[in-house]
Structures are given as C-alpha cells and as structure tokens.
Short mmCIF file of C-alpha atoms in Angstrom, two decimals:
data_model
loop_
_atom_site.label_atom_id
_atom_site.label_comp_id
_atom_site.label_asym_id
_atom_site.label_seq_id
_atom_site.Cartn_x
_atom_site.Cartn_y
_atom_site.Cartn_z
CA MET L 1 60.35 14.72 61.90
CA SER L 2 62.17 12.37 59.45
CA PHE L 3 62.59 10.79 56.09
CA GLU L 4 63.78 7.31 55.11
CA GLU L 5 64.71 5.64 51.85
CA LEU L 6 62.71 2.56 50.99
CA ASP L 7 63.63 -0.33 48.60
CA HIS L 8 62.39 0.20 45.05
CA THR L 9 63.06 -1.84 41.91
CA ALA L 10 63.58 0.90 39.51
CA ASP L 11 63.75 4.40 41.12
CA VAL L 12 64.12 5.95 44.61
CA ARG L 13 61.29 5.66 47.12
CA ILE L 14 61.13 7.92 50.18
CA ARG L 15 58.82 8.02 53.23
CA ILE L 16 58.56 11.36 54.82
CA SER L 17 56.97 11.93 58.26
CA ALA L 18 56.16 15.65 58.82
CA GLU L 19 53.78 17.55 61.03
CA SER L 20 53.08 20.39 58.47
CA TYR L 21 53.21 21.23 54.94
CA GLU L 22 56.27 23.40 55.55
CA GLU L 23 58.24 20.52 57.22
CA LEU L 24 57.07 18.16 54.44
CA PHE L 25 58.62 20.36 51.80
CA THR L 26 61.82 21.17 53.84
CA LEU L 27 62.18 17.33 54.41
CA ALA L 28 61.53 16.55 50.79
CA ALA L 29 64.24 18.91 49.66
CA ASP L 30 66.58 17.43 52.16
CA ALA L 31 65.92 13.90 50.94
CA LEU L 32 66.29 14.98 47.29
CA PHE L 33 69.65 16.49 47.95
CA SER L 34 70.84 13.71 50.11
CA ILE L 35 70.08 11.18 47.29
CA LEU L 36 71.63 13.22 44.55
CA TYR L 37 74.71 14.57 46.27
CA SER L 38 77.03 12.68 48.61
CA GLY L 39 78.54 14.46 51.65
CA GLU L 40 77.26 17.46 53.36
CA CYS L 41 75.00 19.76 51.37
CA ARG L 42 75.14 23.47 52.35
CA PRO L 43 73.17 26.22 50.62
CA VAL L 44 75.31 28.26 48.27
CA PHE L 45 72.80 30.89 47.14
CA GLU L 46 69.29 31.96 48.05
CA LYS L 47 66.46 32.35 45.40
CA LYS L 48 62.93 33.18 45.79
CA ILE L 49 60.72 31.02 43.65
CA GLN L 50 57.02 31.05 42.87
CA ILE L 51 55.17 27.85 42.11
CA LEU L 52 51.60 27.25 41.25
CA ALA L 53 49.62 23.95 41.23
CA GLU L 54 46.15 22.71 41.33
CA ASN L 55 46.80 20.58 44.69
CA GLN L 56 49.45 19.93 47.40
CA GLU L 57 50.75 16.85 45.46
CA ASP L 58 51.40 18.73 42.39
CA LEU L 59 52.84 21.59 44.36
CA LEU L 60 55.34 19.44 45.95
CA TRP L 61 56.38 17.74 42.67
CA GLU L 62 56.73 21.24 40.94
CA PHE L 63 58.88 22.43 44.04
CA LEU L 64 61.15 19.57 43.80
CA SER L 65 61.37 19.86 40.07
CA GLU L 66 62.43 23.42 40.52
CA LEU L 67 65.02 22.70 43.19
CA LEU L 68 66.45 19.96 40.90
CA TYR L 69 66.84 22.39 37.97
CA LEU L 70 68.26 25.09 40.11
CA SER L 71 70.88 22.68 41.58
CA LEU L 72 71.80 21.38 38.06
CA ILE L 73 72.29 24.91 36.42
CA HIS L 74 74.39 26.06 39.41
CA ILE L 75 76.92 23.28 39.53
#
C-alpha cells in the first residue's frame, strides 16, 4: 500500500495504508528511514530482534524505537 507525510506543527505525522500488520510494520520502517535519511536507504546489515508489548500500538512503537536505535549505533 502506501504512506504519506502529513502537515504537523511540531513533529512528523505519517498516514500509512496497509492490508496487514506485516505490511504496516514494513511501511512504518520505510517511512521512518525516508524521513531520517535523504537519498536511497539500503540495508547494510541484518539483525534479528525480539520485541514484547501489551498491544499492537505499543509493539509498533517499540519496533520503530529499536530500528531508530540500531540505525544510530551503526552510522
């Protein structure tokens, strides 16, 4: 499906349209990296991560937080 950046007065706001949780998480990761880094983003390493959360919203938050952390320590 897709994601789009929306106007926001303070931070970044994204609308993601996905047909599954897997697609939602993939598009959310793509959106995160497209905002953080200009140009083409390519994977430079593969890492298995395990994240626990009480609900889907928290799981997405924890997933994106982990991706952000990993991208910053591997710059």
